[in-house]
Tab-separated table of N, CA, C and O in Angstrom:
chain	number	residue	atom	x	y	z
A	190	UNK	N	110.385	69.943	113.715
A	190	UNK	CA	109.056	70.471	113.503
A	190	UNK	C	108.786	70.527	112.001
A	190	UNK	O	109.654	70.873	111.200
A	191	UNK	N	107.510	70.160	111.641
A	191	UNK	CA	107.588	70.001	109.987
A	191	UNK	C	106.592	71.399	109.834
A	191	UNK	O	105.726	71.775	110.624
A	192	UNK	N	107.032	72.052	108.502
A	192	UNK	CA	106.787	73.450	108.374
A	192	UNK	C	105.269	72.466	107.424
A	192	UNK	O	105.298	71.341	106.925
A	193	UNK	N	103.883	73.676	107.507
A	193	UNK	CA	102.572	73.253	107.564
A	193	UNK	C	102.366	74.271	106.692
A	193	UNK	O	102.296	75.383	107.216
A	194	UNK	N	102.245	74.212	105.468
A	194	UNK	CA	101.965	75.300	104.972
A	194	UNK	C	100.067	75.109	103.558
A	194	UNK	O	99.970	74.512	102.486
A	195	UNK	N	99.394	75.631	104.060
A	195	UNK	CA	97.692	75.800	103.564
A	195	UNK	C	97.860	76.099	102.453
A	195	UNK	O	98.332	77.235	102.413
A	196	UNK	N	97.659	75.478	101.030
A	196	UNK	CA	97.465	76.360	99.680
A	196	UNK	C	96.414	76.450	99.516
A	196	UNK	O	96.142	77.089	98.499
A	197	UNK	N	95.517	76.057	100.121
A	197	UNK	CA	93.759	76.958	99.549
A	197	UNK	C	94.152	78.022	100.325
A	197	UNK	O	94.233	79.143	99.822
A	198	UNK	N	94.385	77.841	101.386
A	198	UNK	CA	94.159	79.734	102.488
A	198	UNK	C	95.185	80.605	101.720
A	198	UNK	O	94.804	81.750	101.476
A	199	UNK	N	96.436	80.250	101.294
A	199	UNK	CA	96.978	80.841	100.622
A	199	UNK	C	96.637	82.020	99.175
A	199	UNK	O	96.812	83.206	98.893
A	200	UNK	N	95.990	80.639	98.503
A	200	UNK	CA	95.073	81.299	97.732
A	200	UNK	C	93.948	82.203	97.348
A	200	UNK	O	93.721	83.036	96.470
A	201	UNK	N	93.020	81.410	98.924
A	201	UNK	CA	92.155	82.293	98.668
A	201	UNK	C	92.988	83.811	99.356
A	201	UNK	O	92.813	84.918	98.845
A	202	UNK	N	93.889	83.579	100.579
A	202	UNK	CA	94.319	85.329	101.056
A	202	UNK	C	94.684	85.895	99.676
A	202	UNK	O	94.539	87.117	99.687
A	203	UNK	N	95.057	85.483	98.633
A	203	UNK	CA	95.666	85.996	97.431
A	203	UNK	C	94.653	86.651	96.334
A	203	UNK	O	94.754	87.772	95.836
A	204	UNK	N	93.579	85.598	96.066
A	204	UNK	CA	92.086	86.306	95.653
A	204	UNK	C	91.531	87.665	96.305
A	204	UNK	O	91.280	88.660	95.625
A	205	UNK	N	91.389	87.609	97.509
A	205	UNK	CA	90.940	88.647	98.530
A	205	UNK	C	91.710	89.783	98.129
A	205	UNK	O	91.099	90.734	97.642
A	206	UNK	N	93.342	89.856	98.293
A	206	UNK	CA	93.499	90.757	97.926
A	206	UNK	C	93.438	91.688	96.860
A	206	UNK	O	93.490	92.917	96.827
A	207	UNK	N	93.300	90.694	95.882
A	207	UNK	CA	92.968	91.129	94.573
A	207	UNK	C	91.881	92.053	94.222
A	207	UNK	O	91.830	93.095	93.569
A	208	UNK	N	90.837	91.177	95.009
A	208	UNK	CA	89.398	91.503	95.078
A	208	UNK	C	89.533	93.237	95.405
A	208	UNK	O	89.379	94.242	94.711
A	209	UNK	N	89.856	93.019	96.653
A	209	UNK	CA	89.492	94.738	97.337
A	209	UNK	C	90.618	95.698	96.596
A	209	UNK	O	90.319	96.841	96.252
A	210	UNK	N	92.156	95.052	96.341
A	210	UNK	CA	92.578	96.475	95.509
A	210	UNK	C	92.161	96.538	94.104
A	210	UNK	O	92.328	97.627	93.554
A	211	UNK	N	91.698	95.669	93.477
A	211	UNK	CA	90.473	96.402	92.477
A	211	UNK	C	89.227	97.368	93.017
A	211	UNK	O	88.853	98.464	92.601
A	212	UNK	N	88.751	96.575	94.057
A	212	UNK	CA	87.337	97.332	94.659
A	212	UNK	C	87.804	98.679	94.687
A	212	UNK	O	86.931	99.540	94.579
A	213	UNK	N	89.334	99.162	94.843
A	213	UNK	CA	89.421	100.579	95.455
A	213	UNK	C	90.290	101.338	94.159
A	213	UNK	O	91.238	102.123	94.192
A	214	UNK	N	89.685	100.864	93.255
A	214	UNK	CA	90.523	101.345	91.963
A	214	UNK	C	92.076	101.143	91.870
A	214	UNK	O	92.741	102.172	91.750
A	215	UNK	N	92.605	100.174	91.904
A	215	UNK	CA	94.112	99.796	92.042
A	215	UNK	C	94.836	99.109	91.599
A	215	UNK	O	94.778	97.931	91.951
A	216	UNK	N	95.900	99.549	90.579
A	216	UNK	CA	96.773	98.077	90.103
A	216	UNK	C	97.842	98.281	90.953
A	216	UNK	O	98.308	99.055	91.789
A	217	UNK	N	98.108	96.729	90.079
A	217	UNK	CA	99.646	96.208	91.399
A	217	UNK	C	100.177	97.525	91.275
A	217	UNK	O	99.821	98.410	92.053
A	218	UNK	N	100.591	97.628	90.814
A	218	UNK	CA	101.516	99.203	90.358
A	218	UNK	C	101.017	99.642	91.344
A	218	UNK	O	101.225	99.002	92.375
A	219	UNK	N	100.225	100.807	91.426
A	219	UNK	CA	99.683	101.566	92.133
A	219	UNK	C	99.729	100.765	93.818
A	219	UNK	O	100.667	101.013	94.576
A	220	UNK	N	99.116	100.251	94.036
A	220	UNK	CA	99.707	99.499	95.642
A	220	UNK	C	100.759	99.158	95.534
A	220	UNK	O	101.168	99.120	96.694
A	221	UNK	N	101.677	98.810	94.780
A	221	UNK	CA	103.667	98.528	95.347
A	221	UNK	C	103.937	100.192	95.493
A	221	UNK	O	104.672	100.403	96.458
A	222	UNK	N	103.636	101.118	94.966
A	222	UNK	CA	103.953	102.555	94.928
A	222	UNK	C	103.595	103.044	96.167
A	222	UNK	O	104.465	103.703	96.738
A	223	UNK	N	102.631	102.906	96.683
A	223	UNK	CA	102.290	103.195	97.847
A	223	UNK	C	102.495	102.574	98.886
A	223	UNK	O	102.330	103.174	99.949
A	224	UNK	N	102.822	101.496	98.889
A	224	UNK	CA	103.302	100.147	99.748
A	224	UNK	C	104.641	100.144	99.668
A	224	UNK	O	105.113	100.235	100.802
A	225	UNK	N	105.344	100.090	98.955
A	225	UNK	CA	106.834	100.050	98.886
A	225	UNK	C	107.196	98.383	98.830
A	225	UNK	O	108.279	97.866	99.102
A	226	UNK	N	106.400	97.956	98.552
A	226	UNK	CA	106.274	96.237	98.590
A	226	UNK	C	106.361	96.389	96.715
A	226	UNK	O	105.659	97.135	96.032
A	227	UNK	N	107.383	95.483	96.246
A	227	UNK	CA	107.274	95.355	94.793
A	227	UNK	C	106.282	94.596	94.354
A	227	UNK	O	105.727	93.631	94.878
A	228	UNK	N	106.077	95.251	93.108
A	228	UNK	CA	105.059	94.574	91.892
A	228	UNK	C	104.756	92.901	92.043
A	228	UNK	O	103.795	92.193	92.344
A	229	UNK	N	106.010	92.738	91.693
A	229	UNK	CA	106.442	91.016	91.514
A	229	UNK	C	105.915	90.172	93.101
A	229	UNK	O	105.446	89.038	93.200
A	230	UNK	N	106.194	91.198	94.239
A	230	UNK	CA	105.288	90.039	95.038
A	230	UNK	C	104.040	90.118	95.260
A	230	UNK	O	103.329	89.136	95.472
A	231	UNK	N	103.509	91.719	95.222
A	231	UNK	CA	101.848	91.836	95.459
A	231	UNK	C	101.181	90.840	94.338
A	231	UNK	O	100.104	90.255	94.452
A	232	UNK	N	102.388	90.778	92.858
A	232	UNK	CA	101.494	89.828	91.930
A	232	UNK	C	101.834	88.250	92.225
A	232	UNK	O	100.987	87.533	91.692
A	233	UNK	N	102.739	87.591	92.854
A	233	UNK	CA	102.874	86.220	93.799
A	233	UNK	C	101.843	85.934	94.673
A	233	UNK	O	101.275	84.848	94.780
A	234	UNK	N	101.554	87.243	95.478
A	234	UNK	CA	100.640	87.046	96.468
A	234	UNK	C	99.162	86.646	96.245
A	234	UNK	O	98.487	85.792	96.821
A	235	UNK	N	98.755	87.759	94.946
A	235	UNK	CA	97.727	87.711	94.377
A	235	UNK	C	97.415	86.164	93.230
A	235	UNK	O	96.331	85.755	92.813
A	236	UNK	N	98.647	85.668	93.012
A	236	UNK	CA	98.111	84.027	92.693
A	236	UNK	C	98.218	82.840	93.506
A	236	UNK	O	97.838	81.708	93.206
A	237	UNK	N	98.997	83.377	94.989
A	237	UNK	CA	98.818	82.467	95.741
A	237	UNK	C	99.897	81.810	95.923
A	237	UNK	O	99.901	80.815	96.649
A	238	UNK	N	100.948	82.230	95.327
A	238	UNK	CA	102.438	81.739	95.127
A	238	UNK	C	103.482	81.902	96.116
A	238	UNK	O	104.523	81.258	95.985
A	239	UNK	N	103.323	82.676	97.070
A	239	UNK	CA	103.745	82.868	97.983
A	239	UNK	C	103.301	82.899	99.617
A	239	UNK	O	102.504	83.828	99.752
A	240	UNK	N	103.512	82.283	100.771
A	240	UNK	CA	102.838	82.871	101.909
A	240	UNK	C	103.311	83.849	102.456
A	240	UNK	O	104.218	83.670	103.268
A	241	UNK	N	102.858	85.120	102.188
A	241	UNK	CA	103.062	86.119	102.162
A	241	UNK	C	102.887	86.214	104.397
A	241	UNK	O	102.343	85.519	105.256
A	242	UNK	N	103.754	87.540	104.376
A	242	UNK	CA	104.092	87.591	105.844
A	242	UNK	C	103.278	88.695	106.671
A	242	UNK	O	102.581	89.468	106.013
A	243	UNK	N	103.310	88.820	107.980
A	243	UNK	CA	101.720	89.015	108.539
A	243	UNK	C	102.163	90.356	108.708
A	243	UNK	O	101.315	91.056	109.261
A	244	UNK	N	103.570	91.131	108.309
A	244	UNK	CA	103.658	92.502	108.129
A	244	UNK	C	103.749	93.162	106.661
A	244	UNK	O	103.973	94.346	106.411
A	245	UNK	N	103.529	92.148	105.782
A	245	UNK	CA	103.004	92.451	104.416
A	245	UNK	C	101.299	92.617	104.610
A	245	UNK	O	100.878	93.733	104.306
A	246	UNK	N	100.162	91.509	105.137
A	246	UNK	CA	98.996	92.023	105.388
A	246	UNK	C	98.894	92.973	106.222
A	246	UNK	O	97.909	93.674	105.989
A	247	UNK	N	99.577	93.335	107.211
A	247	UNK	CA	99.102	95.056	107.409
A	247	UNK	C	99.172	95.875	106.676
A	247	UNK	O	98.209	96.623	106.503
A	248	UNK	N	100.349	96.026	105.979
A	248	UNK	CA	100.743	96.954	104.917
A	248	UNK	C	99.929	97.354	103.973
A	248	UNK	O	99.551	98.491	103.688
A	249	UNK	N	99.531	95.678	103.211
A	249	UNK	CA	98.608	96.400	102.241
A	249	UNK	C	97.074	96.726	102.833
A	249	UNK	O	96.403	97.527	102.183
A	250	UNK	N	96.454	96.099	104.119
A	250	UNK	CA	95.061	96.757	104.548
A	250	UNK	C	95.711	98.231	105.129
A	250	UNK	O	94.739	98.972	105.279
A	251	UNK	N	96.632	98.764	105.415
A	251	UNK	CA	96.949	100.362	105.629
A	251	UNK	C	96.672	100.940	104.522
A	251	UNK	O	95.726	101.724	104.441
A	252	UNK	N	97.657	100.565	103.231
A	252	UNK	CA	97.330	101.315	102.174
A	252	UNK	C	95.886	101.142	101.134
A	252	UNK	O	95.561	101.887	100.210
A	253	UNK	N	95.307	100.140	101.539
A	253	UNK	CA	94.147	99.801	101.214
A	253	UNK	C	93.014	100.320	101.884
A	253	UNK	O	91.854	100.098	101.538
A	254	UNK	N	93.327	100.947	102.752
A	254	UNK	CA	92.266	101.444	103.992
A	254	UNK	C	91.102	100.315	104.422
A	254	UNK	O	89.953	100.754	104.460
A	255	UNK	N	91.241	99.317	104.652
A	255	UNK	CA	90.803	98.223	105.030
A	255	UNK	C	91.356	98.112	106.730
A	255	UNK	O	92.278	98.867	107.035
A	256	UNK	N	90.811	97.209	107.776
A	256	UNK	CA	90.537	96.528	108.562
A	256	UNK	C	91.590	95.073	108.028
A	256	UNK	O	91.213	94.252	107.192
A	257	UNK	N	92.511	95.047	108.514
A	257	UNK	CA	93.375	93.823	108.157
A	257	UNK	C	92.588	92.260	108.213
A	257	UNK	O	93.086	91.215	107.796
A	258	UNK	N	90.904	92.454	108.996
A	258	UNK	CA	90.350	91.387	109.164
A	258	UNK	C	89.443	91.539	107.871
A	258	UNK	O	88.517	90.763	108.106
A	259	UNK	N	89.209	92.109	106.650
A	259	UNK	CA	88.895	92.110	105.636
A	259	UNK	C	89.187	91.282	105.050
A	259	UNK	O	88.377	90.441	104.660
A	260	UNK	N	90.665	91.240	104.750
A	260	UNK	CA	91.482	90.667	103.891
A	260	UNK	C	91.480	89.496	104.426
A	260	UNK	O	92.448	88.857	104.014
A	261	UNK	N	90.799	88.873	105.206
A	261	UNK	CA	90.239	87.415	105.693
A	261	UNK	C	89.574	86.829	105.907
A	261	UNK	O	89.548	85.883	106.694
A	262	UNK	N	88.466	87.460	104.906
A	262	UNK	CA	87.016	87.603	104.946
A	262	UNK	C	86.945	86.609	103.407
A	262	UNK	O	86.361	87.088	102.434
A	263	UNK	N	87.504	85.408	103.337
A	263	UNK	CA	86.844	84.603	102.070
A	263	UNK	C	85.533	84.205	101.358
A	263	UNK	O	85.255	83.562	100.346
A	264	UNK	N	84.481	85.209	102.825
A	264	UNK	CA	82.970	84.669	101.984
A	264	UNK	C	82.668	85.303	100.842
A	264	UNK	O	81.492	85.083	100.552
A	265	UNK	N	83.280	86.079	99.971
A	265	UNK	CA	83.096	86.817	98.832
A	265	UNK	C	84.157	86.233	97.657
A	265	UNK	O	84.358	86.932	96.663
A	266	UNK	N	84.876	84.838	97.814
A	266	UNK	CA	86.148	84.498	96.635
A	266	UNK	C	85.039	83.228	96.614
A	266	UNK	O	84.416	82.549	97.430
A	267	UNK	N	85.206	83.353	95.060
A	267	UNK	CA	84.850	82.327	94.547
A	267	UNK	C	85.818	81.293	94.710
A	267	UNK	O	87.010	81.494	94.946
A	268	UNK	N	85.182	80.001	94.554
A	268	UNK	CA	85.874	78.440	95.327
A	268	UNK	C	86.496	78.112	94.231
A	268	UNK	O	87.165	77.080	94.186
């Protein structure tokens, strides 16, 4: 099976997140602290460097107080 992996969706999930933990007053810092997810990957995630795993997006829409279908909402990232 050949592994399929999206770098625009990647990216843009990585923008998005960016987007809303600014929207909610937040640096990486501040969401790995509350997340327990380190710095170094919320900031991978946030350039797109990683495909981040589908119990990392709950995590941060919990501590984000978001709807996990937010954070998949690309009509607001610039192209």
């Amino acid at each position: 099976m050949k592994y399929l992996k999206d770098e625009e969706f990647i990216k843009k999930f990585g923008q998005k997140l960016k987007q809303v933990r600014e929207s909610k007053g937040l640096s990486q810092e501040q969401l790995s602290l509350l997340s327990e997810v380190s710095q170094s990957q919320i900031a991978r995630t946030e350039l797109g460097q990683v495909n981040t795993s589908i119990s990392h997006v709950a995590i941060y829409a919990k501590f984000l107080k978001v709807d996990p279908k937010e954070l998949f909402d690309f009509s607001t990232v610039k192209k």
